[in-house]
Structure formats: structure tokens, C-alpha cells
Coordinates of C-alpha atoms and ligand atoms in Angstrom, one line a residue:
M1 CA -20.6 -0.3 17.2
A2 CA -24.3 -0.1 16.8
E3 CA -23.8 3.6 18.7
E4 CA -21.6 4.7 16.1
N5 CA -23.6 3.3 13.1
K6 CA -26.4 6.1 13.3
K7 CA -26.5 6.5 9.6
K8 CA -27.8 3.6 7.9
L9 CA -24.7 1.6 6.0
R10 CA -24.9 1.2 2.4
S11 CA -24.0 -2.2 2.6
E12 CA -26.9 -3.0 5.0
D13 CA -29.1 -3.1 1.8
W14 CA -27.3 -6.1 0.8
F15 CA -26.7 -8.0 4.2
N16 CA -29.6 -6.9 6.3
P17 CA -32.5 -6.1 4.1
K18 CA -36.2 -6.6 5.1
D19 CA -36.4 -9.3 2.3
E20 CA -34.7 -12.4 4.2
K21 CA -34.4 -14.4 0.7
S22 CA -32.1 -11.5 -0.3
A23 CA -30.1 -11.4 2.6
F24 CA -29.5 -15.2 2.7
I25 CA -28.3 -14.9 -0.8
H26 CA -25.8 -12.0 -0.4
R27 CA -24.4 -13.6 2.9
S28 CA -24.2 -17.3 2.1
W29 CA -22.2 -16.9 -1.2
L30 CA -19.7 -14.5 0.4
R31 CA -19.2 -17.0 3.6
N32 CA -17.7 -19.5 1.3
Q33 CA -14.8 -17.6 2.0
G34 CA -15.1 -18.6 5.6
Y35 CA -16.3 -15.5 7.2
P36 CA -18.2 -15.5 10.5
N37 CA -21.7 -14.4 10.7
D38 CA -20.6 -11.2 12.6
Y39 CA -18.9 -9.7 9.7
F40 CA -22.5 -9.0 8.2
E41 CA -23.7 -7.4 11.2
G42 CA -23.7 -3.7 10.6
R43 CA -19.9 -3.3 10.2
P44 CA -18.5 -1.1 7.5
V45 CA -17.6 -3.0 4.4
I46 CA -14.7 -1.5 2.9
G47 CA -13.6 -2.3 -0.7
I48 CA -9.9 -2.2 -1.5
C49 CA -9.6 -1.5 -5.0
N50 CA -6.2 -3.1 -6.2
T51 CA -4.4 -2.1 -9.4
W52 CA -1.8 -4.7 -8.8
S53 CA -0.5 -6.4 -11.8
E54 CA 2.7 -8.2 -13.0
L55 CA 2.4 -6.3 -16.0
T56 CA 2.1 -3.0 -14.3
P57 CA 5.8 -3.5 -12.7
C58 CA 5.5 -0.2 -10.7
N59 CA 2.4 -1.6 -8.8
G60 CA 3.9 -5.1 -8.7
H61 CA 4.1 -4.9 -4.7
L62 CA 0.5 -3.8 -4.1
R63 CA -0.8 -7.3 -3.5
D64 CA 1.0 -7.4 -0.3
F65 CA 0.1 -3.9 0.8
A66 CA -3.4 -4.8 0.6
E67 CA -2.8 -7.4 3.4
Y68 CA -1.6 -4.3 5.5
V69 CA -4.7 -2.4 4.9
K70 CA -6.7 -5.3 5.7
R71 CA -5.2 -5.4 9.0
G72 CA -6.1 -2.0 9.8
V73 CA -9.7 -2.2 8.3
L74 CA -10.0 -5.3 10.8
E75 CA -8.6 -3.7 13.7
A76 CA -11.0 -0.7 13.4
G77 CA -14.0 -2.9 13.2
G78 CA -14.5 -2.8 9.4
V79 CA -14.8 -5.7 6.8
P80 CA -12.5 -5.5 3.9
F81 CA -12.9 -6.9 0.7
E82 CA -10.2 -6.6 -2.1
F83 CA -11.2 -6.4 -5.7
P84 CA -9.1 -5.8 -8.8
V85 CA -9.4 -3.3 -11.4
T86 CA -8.0 -2.6 -14.9
S87 CA -4.3 -1.9 -14.2
M88 CA -2.2 0.1 -16.5
G89 CA 1.4 0.0 -16.9
E90 CA 3.1 3.1 -18.5
I91 CA 6.0 0.9 -20.2
L92 CA 4.3 -2.1 -21.9
M93 CA 0.8 -0.8 -23.1
R94 CA 0.2 -0.1 -26.5
P95 CA -0.5 2.2 -28.1
T96 CA -0.2 4.5 -24.8
A97 CA -1.6 3.7 -21.0
M98 CA -3.6 6.9 -21.3
L99 CA -6.0 5.7 -23.9
F100 CA -7.0 3.3 -21.0
R101 CA -7.2 5.6 -18.1
N102 CA -10.9 6.4 -18.7
L103 CA -11.6 2.6 -19.3
A104 CA -10.1 1.9 -15.7
S105 CA -12.0 4.7 -14.1
M106 CA -15.2 3.2 -15.4
D107 CA -14.2 -0.1 -14.1
T108 CA -13.5 1.4 -10.8
E109 CA -16.7 3.3 -10.9
E110 CA -18.8 0.4 -11.7
S111 CA -17.1 -2.0 -9.3
I112 CA -17.6 0.3 -6.4
R113 CA -21.1 1.1 -7.1
A114 CA -22.3 -2.3 -8.1
N115 CA -21.0 -3.8 -4.7
P116 CA -21.9 -3.7 -1.2
L117 CA -19.3 -1.1 -0.3
D118 CA -19.4 1.6 2.2
G119 CA -15.9 3.0 1.8
V120 CA -13.1 2.6 -0.6
V121 CA -9.0 2.3 -0.3
L122 CA -7.4 2.8 -3.6
L123 CA -4.2 1.1 -4.1
T124 CA -2.3 3.1 -6.9
G125 CA 1.2 3.5 -8.3
C126 CA 1.9 3.7 -12.0
D127 CA 1.2 7.0 -13.6
K128 CA -2.5 6.4 -15.0
T129 CA -3.5 4.1 -12.0
T130 CA -3.9 7.0 -9.6
P131 CA -6.1 9.3 -11.8
A132 CA -8.2 6.5 -13.0
T133 CA -9.2 5.2 -9.9
V134 CA -9.8 8.5 -8.2
M135 CA -11.8 9.5 -11.3
G136 CA -13.8 6.4 -10.9
A137 CA -14.3 6.7 -7.1
C138 CA -15.4 10.4 -7.5
S139 CA -18.2 9.2 -9.8
V140 CA -19.7 7.2 -6.8
D141 CA -18.6 9.6 -4.2
L142 CA -18.1 7.3 -1.0
P143 CA -15.7 7.8 1.8
T144 CA -12.3 7.1 -0.2
I145 CA -8.5 7.1 0.7
V146 CA -5.6 6.6 -1.2
V147 CA -2.5 4.7 -0.5
P148 CA 0.0 5.6 -3.1
G149 CA 2.5 2.6 -3.7
G150 CA 5.5 4.8 -3.4
P151 CA 8.5 5.3 -5.5
M152 CA 11.6 2.8 -6.1
L153 CA 14.6 3.5 -4.3
N154 CA 17.3 6.0 -5.9
G155 CA 18.8 4.8 -9.1
K156 CA 22.4 4.3 -8.5
Y157 CA 24.9 3.6 -11.6
K158 CA 28.7 3.9 -10.9
G159 CA 28.2 6.0 -8.0
E160 CA 25.9 8.3 -9.7
R161 CA 21.9 8.8 -9.2
I162 CA 20.1 7.8 -12.4
G163 CA 16.5 8.7 -12.4
S164 CA 14.1 6.3 -14.1
G165 CA 12.8 7.7 -17.3
T166 CA 14.9 10.9 -17.2
F167 CA 18.0 8.6 -17.8
V168 CA 16.4 7.1 -20.7
W169 CA 15.9 10.5 -22.7
Q170 CA 19.9 11.3 -22.0
L171 CA 20.7 7.8 -23.4
K172 CA 20.8 8.9 -27.1
D173 CA 23.1 11.7 -26.3
K174 CA 25.3 9.4 -24.2
I175 CA 25.6 6.8 -26.7
K176 CA 26.5 9.5 -29.6
N177 CA 28.8 11.7 -27.5
E178 CA 29.7 9.9 -24.5
G179 CA 30.8 6.3 -25.6
F180 CA 28.1 4.6 -23.6
T181 CA 28.4 1.0 -24.7
K182 CA 25.9 -2.0 -25.0
E183 CA 27.2 -3.3 -21.6
D184 CA 27.1 0.2 -20.0
Q185 CA 23.3 0.3 -21.1
I186 CA 22.5 -3.3 -19.6
E187 CA 24.1 -2.7 -16.3
A188 CA 22.2 0.7 -16.3
E189 CA 18.8 -0.7 -17.0
I190 CA 18.8 -2.5 -13.3
C191 CA 20.6 0.1 -11.7
S192 CA 17.7 2.5 -12.5
A193 CA 15.1 -0.1 -11.2
R194 CA 16.7 -1.1 -7.9
S195 CA 13.6 -2.1 -6.2
A196 CA 9.7 -2.3 -6.3
G197 CA 7.9 0.9 -6.8
H198 CA 7.0 3.6 -9.5
C199 CA 9.5 6.1 -11.1
M200 CA 11.6 7.8 -8.5
T201 CA 12.2 11.0 -10.4
M202 CA 9.4 13.8 -10.0
G203 CA 7.6 12.3 -13.0
T204 CA 4.1 11.5 -13.3
A205 CA 3.8 8.9 -10.8
S206 CA 5.3 10.8 -8.1
T207 CA 3.5 13.9 -9.3
M208 CA 0.1 12.0 -9.0
A209 CA 1.2 10.8 -5.6
C210 CA 1.8 14.3 -4.7
M211 CA -1.5 15.5 -6.2
V212 CA -3.4 13.0 -4.1
E213 CA -1.7 13.9 -0.9
S214 CA -2.1 17.6 -1.5
L215 CA -5.8 17.3 -2.5
G216 CA -6.2 15.7 1.0
L217 CA -6.9 12.2 -0.2
T218 CA -4.2 10.3 1.9
L219 CA -3.1 10.5 5.3
P220 CA -0.2 13.0 5.6
G221 CA 3.3 12.2 4.5
A222 CA 2.2 9.4 2.0
A223 CA 3.4 10.6 -1.2
A224 CA 7.2 10.3 -0.9
I225 CA 7.6 7.2 1.2
P226 CA 9.7 4.7 -0.8
A227 CA 7.9 1.4 -1.6
V228 CA 10.0 -1.0 0.1
D229 CA 10.4 1.5 3.4
S230 CA 8.7 -0.1 6.2
R231 CA 6.8 2.8 6.9
K232 CA 5.0 2.3 3.8
K233 CA 3.2 -0.9 5.2
V234 CA 2.5 1.4 8.4
L235 CA 0.8 3.7 6.0
A236 CA -1.4 1.2 4.5
Q237 CA -2.3 -0.1 7.9
L238 CA -3.4 3.1 9.4
S239 CA -5.1 4.1 6.1
G240 CA -7.4 0.9 6.5
R241 CA -8.2 2.1 10.1
R242 CA -9.0 5.3 8.9
I243 CA -11.2 4.6 6.2
V244 CA -13.4 2.8 8.6
E245 CA -13.7 6.0 10.6
M246 CA -14.3 7.9 7.6
V247 CA -17.5 5.9 6.7
R248 CA -18.5 6.5 10.3
E249 CA -18.0 10.3 9.8
D250 CA -19.7 9.9 6.3
L251 CA -16.5 12.2 4.9
K252 CA -17.0 11.6 1.6
L253 CA -14.9 12.4 -1.5
S254 CA -17.0 15.6 -2.4
K255 CA -16.5 16.9 1.2
I256 CA -12.6 16.9 0.5
L257 CA -12.6 17.7 -3.0
T258 CA -13.9 21.2 -2.9
R259 CA -12.6 24.1 -5.3
E260 CA -10.2 25.1 -2.5
A261 CA -8.7 22.0 -2.3
F262 CA -8.0 21.8 -6.2
E263 CA -6.5 25.3 -6.0
N264 CA -4.2 24.0 -3.4
A265 CA -3.2 21.0 -5.4
I266 CA -2.2 23.3 -8.5
K267 CA 0.0 25.4 -6.3
I268 CA 1.7 22.5 -4.7
N269 CA 2.2 21.0 -8.0
A270 CA 4.0 24.1 -9.3
A271 CA 6.2 23.7 -6.0
V272 CA 7.3 20.4 -6.4
G273 CA 8.1 20.8 -10.2
G274 CA 5.4 18.2 -11.0
S275 CA 4.5 16.8 -14.3
T276 CA 2.3 18.6 -17.0
N277 CA 0.3 15.3 -16.9
F278 CA -0.8 16.6 -13.9
I279 CA -3.1 19.1 -15.9
V280 CA -5.1 16.5 -17.8
H281 CA -5.8 14.3 -14.8
L282 CA -6.6 17.0 -12.4
L283 CA -9.1 18.6 -14.9
A284 CA -10.6 15.0 -15.4
I285 CA -10.8 14.6 -11.8
A286 CA -12.6 17.9 -11.1
G287 CA -15.1 17.1 -14.0
R288 CA -15.9 14.0 -12.4
I289 CA -16.6 15.4 -9.0
G290 CA -18.6 18.6 -10.3
I291 CA -16.0 21.4 -9.9
K292 CA -15.6 23.7 -12.7
L293 CA -11.8 24.2 -13.2
D294 CA -10.3 26.0 -16.4
L295 CA -7.0 25.3 -18.1
K296 CA -6.1 29.0 -17.5
E297 CA -6.2 28.6 -13.7
F298 CA -3.1 26.3 -13.9
D299 CA -1.2 29.2 -15.2
T300 CA -3.0 32.2 -13.0
L301 CA -2.8 30.1 -9.9
G302 CA 0.4 28.0 -10.5
S303 CA 2.9 29.9 -12.5
K304 CA 4.3 32.4 -10.2
I305 CA 4.9 29.8 -7.6
P306 CA 8.5 29.4 -6.6
L307 CA 10.0 26.1 -7.2
L308 CA 10.9 24.3 -3.8
V309 CA 12.0 20.8 -4.8
N310 CA 15.3 19.7 -6.5
L311 CA 14.2 16.7 -8.2
M312 CA 14.7 15.4 -11.6
P313 CA 14.0 16.3 -14.1
S314 CA 13.7 20.0 -13.2
G315 CA 16.4 19.2 -10.7
K316 CA 19.2 16.8 -9.5
F317 CA 17.7 14.6 -6.8
L318 CA 15.3 11.7 -6.4
M319 CA 12.3 10.7 -4.6
E320 CA 14.3 9.0 -1.8
D321 CA 16.1 12.1 -1.2
F322 CA 12.8 14.2 -1.1
F323 CA 11.5 11.5 1.6
D324 CA 14.8 11.9 3.5
A325 CA 14.4 15.7 3.5
G326 CA 10.8 15.7 4.8
G327 CA 8.9 15.2 1.8
L328 CA 5.6 16.7 0.9
P329 CA 4.7 17.8 4.4
V330 CA 7.7 20.3 4.4
V331 CA 6.7 21.7 1.0
I332 CA 3.0 22.2 2.2
N333 CA 4.1 23.5 5.5
E334 CA 6.6 26.3 3.5
M335 CA 3.8 27.2 1.3
K336 CA 1.1 27.6 4.0
E337 CA 0.6 31.4 3.2
H338 CA -0.2 30.6 -0.5
L339 CA -2.7 27.9 0.4
H340 CA -6.5 27.6 1.7
K341 CA -6.7 27.0 5.2
D342 CA -9.8 25.2 5.9
V343 CA -9.9 22.3 3.6
V344 CA -10.5 19.0 5.2
T345 CA -8.4 16.1 4.6
A346 CA -8.8 12.1 4.9
N347 CA -7.8 12.2 8.6
G348 CA -10.3 14.9 9.5
K349 CA -8.0 17.6 10.0
S350 CA -7.2 20.6 7.6
L351 CA -4.2 20.3 5.2
I352 CA -2.2 23.1 7.0
D353 CA -2.9 21.5 10.5
N354 CA -1.5 18.3 9.2
N355 CA 2.0 19.7 8.4
T356 CA 2.7 22.4 10.6
S357 CA 5.6 20.8 12.4
A358 CA 7.1 19.6 9.0
E359 CA 10.8 21.0 8.5
S360 CA 13.3 20.4 5.8
Y361 CA 16.4 18.0 6.7
N362 CA 18.2 19.0 3.7
A363 CA 18.2 22.4 2.0
E364 CA 19.8 21.3 -1.1
V365 CA 16.5 19.1 -1.8
I366 CA 13.7 21.1 -0.3
A367 CA 14.1 24.9 -0.4
T368 CA 12.3 27.8 1.4
L369 CA 10.2 30.2 -0.2
D370 CA 12.9 33.0 0.5
Q371 CA 15.5 31.1 -1.3
P372 CA 13.7 28.9 -4.0
F373 CA 15.5 26.7 -6.3
M374 CA 13.5 28.9 -9.3
E375 CA 11.5 32.1 -8.8
E376 CA 8.6 30.8 -11.1
A377 CA 8.1 27.3 -11.9
G378 CA 4.5 26.4 -12.3
I379 CA 3.0 25.5 -15.7
A380 CA 2.6 28.3 -18.3
V381 CA -0.5 28.0 -20.6
L382 CA -0.2 29.5 -24.1
Y383 CA -2.8 30.5 -26.6
G384 CA -2.6 31.8 -30.1
N385 CA -3.9 30.9 -33.6
L386 CA -1.9 27.8 -33.3
C387 CA -3.7 26.7 -30.0
E388 CA -7.2 28.5 -29.6
D389 CA -7.9 26.3 -26.6
G390 CA -4.8 26.3 -25.2
A391 CA -1.4 24.5 -24.8
V392 CA 1.1 24.2 -22.2
I393 CA 4.7 24.3 -21.3
K394 CA 6.7 23.5 -18.4
P395 CA 9.1 26.3 -17.7
S396 CA 11.2 24.6 -15.0
A397 CA 12.1 21.7 -17.4
A398 CA 12.9 24.2 -20.2
T399 CA 16.0 26.4 -21.6
P400 CA 15.4 29.8 -20.6
E401 CA 16.9 31.2 -24.0
L402 CA 14.2 29.2 -25.9
M403 CA 11.2 30.6 -24.0
T404 CA 11.1 33.3 -26.7
H405 CA 11.8 31.9 -30.2
R406 CA 10.9 32.5 -33.7
G407 CA 12.0 29.5 -36.1
K408 CA 11.0 27.6 -39.5
A409 CA 8.4 24.8 -38.8
V410 CA 9.6 21.2 -39.6
V411 CA 6.6 19.3 -39.8
F412 CA 6.2 15.5 -38.9
E413 CA 2.7 14.5 -39.9
T414 CA 2.5 11.4 -37.7
I415 CA 5.0 9.7 -35.4
E416 CA 5.9 7.2 -37.8
D417 CA 6.9 10.0 -40.2
F418 CA 9.0 11.5 -37.3
L419 CA 10.6 8.3 -36.6
A420 CA 11.5 7.4 -40.4
S421 CA 12.9 10.9 -41.0
V422 CA 14.2 12.5 -37.9
D423 CA 17.8 11.1 -38.3
D424 CA 18.0 11.5 -42.2
P425 CA 21.3 13.4 -42.8
D426 CA 19.1 15.5 -45.6
L427 CA 16.5 16.7 -43.3
D428 CA 16.4 20.2 -43.6
I429 CA 16.6 21.1 -40.0
D430 CA 19.1 23.2 -37.9
E431 CA 18.9 24.1 -33.8
N432 CA 16.8 27.0 -34.6
S433 CA 13.9 25.2 -36.4
V434 CA 10.6 24.3 -34.5
M435 CA 9.9 20.7 -34.7
V436 CA 6.3 20.2 -35.0
L437 CA 4.5 16.7 -34.6
K438 CA 0.8 15.9 -35.5
G439 CA -1.5 13.2 -34.9
V440 CA -0.6 12.5 -31.2
G441 CA -3.6 14.1 -29.5
P442 CA -6.4 12.2 -27.9
V443 CA -8.2 11.4 -31.0
G444 CA -5.2 10.9 -33.2
Y445 CA -3.1 8.6 -31.8
P446 CA -5.3 7.6 -30.1
G447 CA -5.0 8.3 -26.3
M448 CA -2.7 11.5 -26.6
A449 CA 0.8 9.6 -26.3
E450 CA 4.0 10.8 -24.5
V451 CA 5.7 11.5 -27.3
G452 CA 6.0 15.5 -27.4
N453 CA 9.4 15.5 -26.3
M454 CA 10.7 14.2 -29.6
E455 CA 14.5 13.2 -29.6
L456 CA 16.5 15.7 -31.5
P457 CA 18.0 14.9 -34.8
E458 CA 21.2 12.7 -34.6
K459 CA 23.3 15.3 -36.6
L460 CA 22.4 18.1 -34.1
I461 CA 22.9 15.9 -31.1
K462 CA 26.6 15.4 -32.6
K463 CA 26.8 19.0 -32.7
G464 CA 26.1 19.2 -28.9
I465 CA 22.6 20.7 -29.4
K466 CA 21.0 19.8 -26.3
D467 CA 17.4 21.4 -26.7
M468 CA 15.1 22.7 -29.4
V469 CA 11.6 24.2 -29.7
R470 CA 9.2 21.2 -30.1
I471 CA 5.4 21.5 -30.8
S472 CA 2.8 18.7 -30.6
D473 CA -0.6 17.8 -29.6
G474 CA 0.4 15.1 -27.3
R475 CA 2.0 14.7 -23.9
M476 CA 5.4 14.4 -22.5
S477 CA 6.7 12.0 -19.9
G478 CA 6.6 13.6 -16.5
T479 CA 10.3 12.1 -16.1
A480 CA 11.4 14.3 -19.7
F481 CA 12.6 17.9 -20.0
G482 CA 13.2 20.4 -22.8
T483 CA 11.6 23.3 -24.3
V484 CA 8.5 21.1 -25.3
V485 CA 5.0 22.6 -26.1
L486 CA 2.4 20.2 -25.4
H487 CA -1.4 19.4 -25.5
V488 CA -2.2 21.8 -28.3
S489 CA -5.8 22.2 -28.3
P490 CA -7.7 21.4 -30.5
E491 CA -6.0 18.7 -31.7
S492 CA -4.6 18.2 -35.5
S493 CA -6.8 15.1 -36.0
V494 CA -10.1 17.2 -35.2
G495 CA -9.2 20.0 -37.6
G496 CA -7.2 22.2 -35.1
V497 CA -4.9 25.0 -37.0
L498 CA -2.0 22.6 -36.0
A499 CA -3.3 20.4 -38.8
L500 CA -2.4 23.1 -41.4
V501 CA 1.1 23.8 -40.2
Q502 CA 3.5 23.1 -43.2
S503 CA 7.4 22.7 -43.1
G504 CA 8.9 26.4 -43.7
D505 CA 6.3 28.1 -42.0
T506 CA 7.2 30.6 -39.1
I507 CA 6.3 29.8 -35.6
V508 CA 6.7 32.4 -32.7
L509 CA 6.9 30.9 -29.2
D510 CA 6.7 33.8 -26.5
V511 CA 6.4 32.2 -23.2
P512 CA 6.5 35.6 -21.1
N513 CA 3.5 36.6 -22.8
R514 CA 2.0 33.3 -23.2
K515 CA 1.7 33.4 -27.0
L516 CA 2.1 30.5 -29.7
H517 CA 1.5 31.9 -33.1
L518 CA 1.7 30.6 -36.7
E519 CA 2.9 33.3 -38.9
V520 CA 0.6 32.3 -41.8
E521 CA -2.1 34.8 -43.2
E522 CA -5.7 33.8 -42.4
A523 CA -6.7 33.4 -46.0
E524 CA -4.0 30.9 -46.7
L525 CA -5.1 29.0 -43.5
Q526 CA -8.7 28.9 -44.9
K527 CA -7.2 27.7 -48.3
R528 CA -5.1 24.9 -46.5
K529 CA -8.4 24.0 -44.3
A530 CA -10.8 23.8 -47.4
V531 CA -8.6 20.9 -48.6
W532 CA -7.8 19.2 -45.6
T533 CA -9.2 15.9 -44.7
P534 CA -9.5 14.1 -41.1
P535 CA -7.3 11.0 -41.0
E536 CA -8.9 7.7 -41.1
P537 CA -9.1 6.2 -37.4
P538 CA -6.6 3.5 -36.9
V539 CA -9.1 1.1 -34.8
D540 CA -12.9 1.1 -35.2
R541 CA -14.1 -1.3 -33.0
G542 CA -14.6 -1.9 -29.2
Y543 CA -13.3 0.3 -26.3
T544 CA -11.1 2.4 -28.9
S545 CA -14.0 3.1 -31.0
L546 CA -16.1 4.2 -28.1
Y547 CA -13.0 6.4 -26.8
T548 CA -12.2 8.4 -30.1
K549 CA -16.0 8.9 -30.8
T550 CA -16.3 10.7 -27.2
V551 CA -13.3 11.8 -25.8
Q552 CA -12.9 15.4 -25.0
Q553 CA -10.0 17.6 -26.0
S554 CA -7.0 17.9 -23.6
H555 CA -7.9 21.3 -22.3
L556 CA -10.8 19.7 -20.6
G557 CA -9.0 16.6 -19.5
A558 CA -9.4 14.0 -22.0
D559 CA -12.4 12.5 -20.4
L560 CA -15.1 10.5 -22.2
D561 CA -17.9 13.1 -22.4
F562 CA -20.5 11.0 -21.1
L563 CA -18.6 10.4 -17.9
V564 CA -18.3 14.1 -16.7
G565 CA -20.5 15.4 -13.9
K566 CA -21.3 14.5 -10.6
S567 CA -23.1 11.1 -10.0
S568 CA -23.7 8.9 -7.1
A569 CA -23.6 5.7 -5.2
D570 CA -27.3 4.8 -6.0
V571 CA -28.4 1.8 -7.9
T572 CA -32.1 1.6 -8.0
R573 CA -32.6 -1.9 -8.9
D574 CA -31.6 -5.1 -6.6
A575 CA -29.3 -7.7 -7.5
H576 CA -31.1 -10.3 -9.8
Ligands
FES1 FE1 5.3 3.5 -14.0 FE2 7.0 5.4 -14.5 S1 6.6 3.6 -15.7 S2 5.7 5.2 -12.8

């Protein structure tokens, strides 16, 4: 082992410093957990960063997973130490888990940097736990590997697939138009959550798992393995072995996360029909590792990429089907002519070399480039006077006939206003209206809530209307669908033009030409702006106060401004 450790390990500053007193202190207290002395004799120390929490049900199995990672670390000659970081469950946290992504990233960053770690394994699952921990790890830039916790088994209700999340968005329609009873609902609850794991649609959690695999931060094939499949445990163990080698090779995050790796990830996200949340998370990760990425690039690089994966919400299958059909390696192999070839991944090989033998076992689930499920599937980025810094729409989840639309705005000033009035029979709205929601951006909500896919008014659902144009400064769950324009930047709460829209104004959506325009004269907009006042922050203390004062707009990734930029693992002072 001494032979391999030519580069001095970071942990040796704690365990084998010149100062014998420091060495004694650092080793002695740890040894109360029963470690033999040779644990501290130049073996790579691996932190297992665990987002396990019973309040994050999608990550509820990760405590067990850590044991498999430990096996692998020990087998490879390393020393594992598991530590917890802030976990974010998408379903339970109020006002929105996204508010806490940056907090968890700070927790991850400081926990890694402050401790005697040489390498890190990130155990992730539910939506925000992946970007948060990757962002934090990027700010330290040690060798790091991700073990995605895996999706739940397919939801099955009365013989039919039901996708977590996606089914929820269909519920109102089912109750109103299909006689869905309370008993049906209760039965469907458990049918859509059959096992440990995260949402099994191509929602945000699955998108994030595909993102880290396509960035090269996992071992090949990691993303789609279901949480309860024994191969996931093997993946955890092999990742434990591999991180020890990565430390010895000094394969740091910044060597994997190159501009080319980000470009590959954008293209692969388009091919799998990934969530719009991918945008804010990838921008934030790029910011942390020091790569300049522009919102427009999600369109220029991704929008012409064909859809190769037939998963809800864009299609009809689920993650277990995706895994059975060969998973992400098939997509990467199929996409190889579009991808950068020489990007290194966590196992030391290139993304292309890792996946050359992958083939689709089910053409209904993973298509070929010649016969895709949709010709152009990536995210479209819109500009116009309503969104000077951009807005996004996911064409694969939208209604083709609505992609070019002109309609009268029906404005909801807040989410509470929307909830109180959307089902009012007297609300002046029809299927050609454009629903506009304000106050749900990073500063306004705060935390940029997933409410952009506003449910349609009851009276229109009863008429059989399935989709309408909706616009907001918020986000949308990756499991959702519809002609929904999201991430309008600048947001209304900081004085973006969205704040000035009034019911009755005409809005023009033109996705083919990437335009979103409010047809109101500039002089009238200036008049409205002169009397506009920013809303009072709902909370003005603690982390939320720090967040609203420093969060960037969505087109920059909604990170806190002081966290952006390259950092390092250096700590200038000893422990005292
Ligand atoms: Fe956790 Fe969907 S709620 S992944």
C-alpha cells in the first residue's frame, strides 16, 4: 500500500502529523469506535455522505446501502466513515425542498472539507439530494463517486402501470370524469409506492440519477437499477472499492466534470426526456466546479436531440422497464455520434468505452436514433419581453397544438390566490386563456416551488380540456406534463416584467421561434412598473433570510451567490 501512496494523503495531516499530540488526539477519540491502529497508517479515508432519513422516504433504504459501500472500501484497503448530511424529502418539506438544496450543499461541503477525508461516496435518491451533495462535493473537489439509490419498482394498479407523481397529476381528472372513488384512491396510494426507492417515472430523481451517470460520476449502468434489485447492492460495494482507487489515482471531480462532460449530459438528458429541473441543478453544479454554462446551451445543444426513451411523463413506461431494456448505457451507446469521446468517468474509462456493448432489449422502451419516439425532444429556452433572461418549456411533455398560441392572460398573483379562485365557476377563463402565476420564483416563494403545472379549472376539466398554456416563475415536478412555461427570469418578486402582467393582457407563445411575448406597449409597462412594489418576504430570519437575500435567479441555477466559483479542500488552520 505504501508503494501506491506516493501522493501524500490529505488524511495524514490529521492522523500522522509531525506533532505527536495532534496525532494522539485525532486517532484516540476515533478509536473509541473500536478501530485497530493500522486504520490510521496511510490508508485512504473515505467519507460516505449519507442522505438517509425516514422523512425522505425515497432515501429510506440508504442506511443499509452504506454497509455495502463500506464492504467495498475495506476490501480495497481504505477506511470508511459514514456521516449524515441534511436530507430533503420532496413530498413532506415545506415550503419546498428546493429552498434547502443550497443549505444541504453547504452542509455537504463543510462536512467534507472539515474532516480528514481523502475521497467521498455520495448516497443520494430523492430529487434534491443528488444535486445538493454533488454541488457541495464540487466545492471541495476531492475524488468523489455517486451511488444513486435507485427507483421504486413499477407502480401497478388494477393491472396497469401507474407512475409515481404522474398519476397524482391525473387524479383530479380521474375523480371528475372517471368516477374514481375514495377507496380507489387509498388502494392506488400503495400501488404507486410498492418498494423502497425514488419516483419511478422519468421525474427529477430519475433525471438526476441519469445526470450523474452521464456526467461520469457513477459506475456504468448505475442510474436505472431499481432500489431493491440485488445489483444495486453490488453497485454500492463496487463503488466502495472504486473510490479507494480513485483516491490513489487522484481522480478528482474537476478532472471528470469538464465542459465536454456537461455538454454530454445536456444531450443525454434530452434523449431520455429528463425533467426541466435538470437545468437549474446542472447550472448550479457547473457554477460550483467553475465551468461557464449558459441557459441558452440547453436549447442549442439539446433541443434537436431525438427522444429515445419512452417513459412517463413523456411516454408510457417506467424505470423498471427502462432497466430491463438495458438502461442508460443503451442510450449513451446509441447517442455516441453526438457525444464527446474523450471524457473520463469514475472508473477511469471514457463514457463511450464504458457503454459500447450496450444494446436495447425492448425497442418499445428504448428506441434507436433512426426511429426515435420524437424527432426533437430537448428543452426549449424562450426569450422575449416577458422573460428577458429566459424561460423554459419541455416540448416532449407539451401539447403540439399549443406550442404556438395567442391568448388572454388570467393572472393569479400568488399560489394562494390561484388555489382560492381557480375552481370558482365565475372565473373568467376558457381553454384559450393563458394561466399566469406570479410569486413562485426563487425569492418569491421562497425556493422556486414546483407549482408551475397549475391544475386546470374544474369547469374546463369537466368539458374534457386536458391542457392549457401556463406560465410562471416557478418549477414543475419532473413527473408532470403539459404546455407549461417555467423558470421565467427575472422572476416577478424582483420586478421582472411577469410582475406587471394583468388579466386580459395578450400573451404570445411561439416555441418554434423561441419567443414569449407580452403584447403591452412599453409606455404602459413603464406606468405599471412605476407603481409596483416588491412583496414583503414571508420569512425574515435564519437560513430563509440568507437565502432570499443571496439566491441567484433561475437562469443562473438558483445557487447562493457567495457559493458560486471554484474552491478547494484546503483548510489553513489545524483543529483546536
Ligand atoms: Fe422523492 Fe419523487 S418524491 S423522488
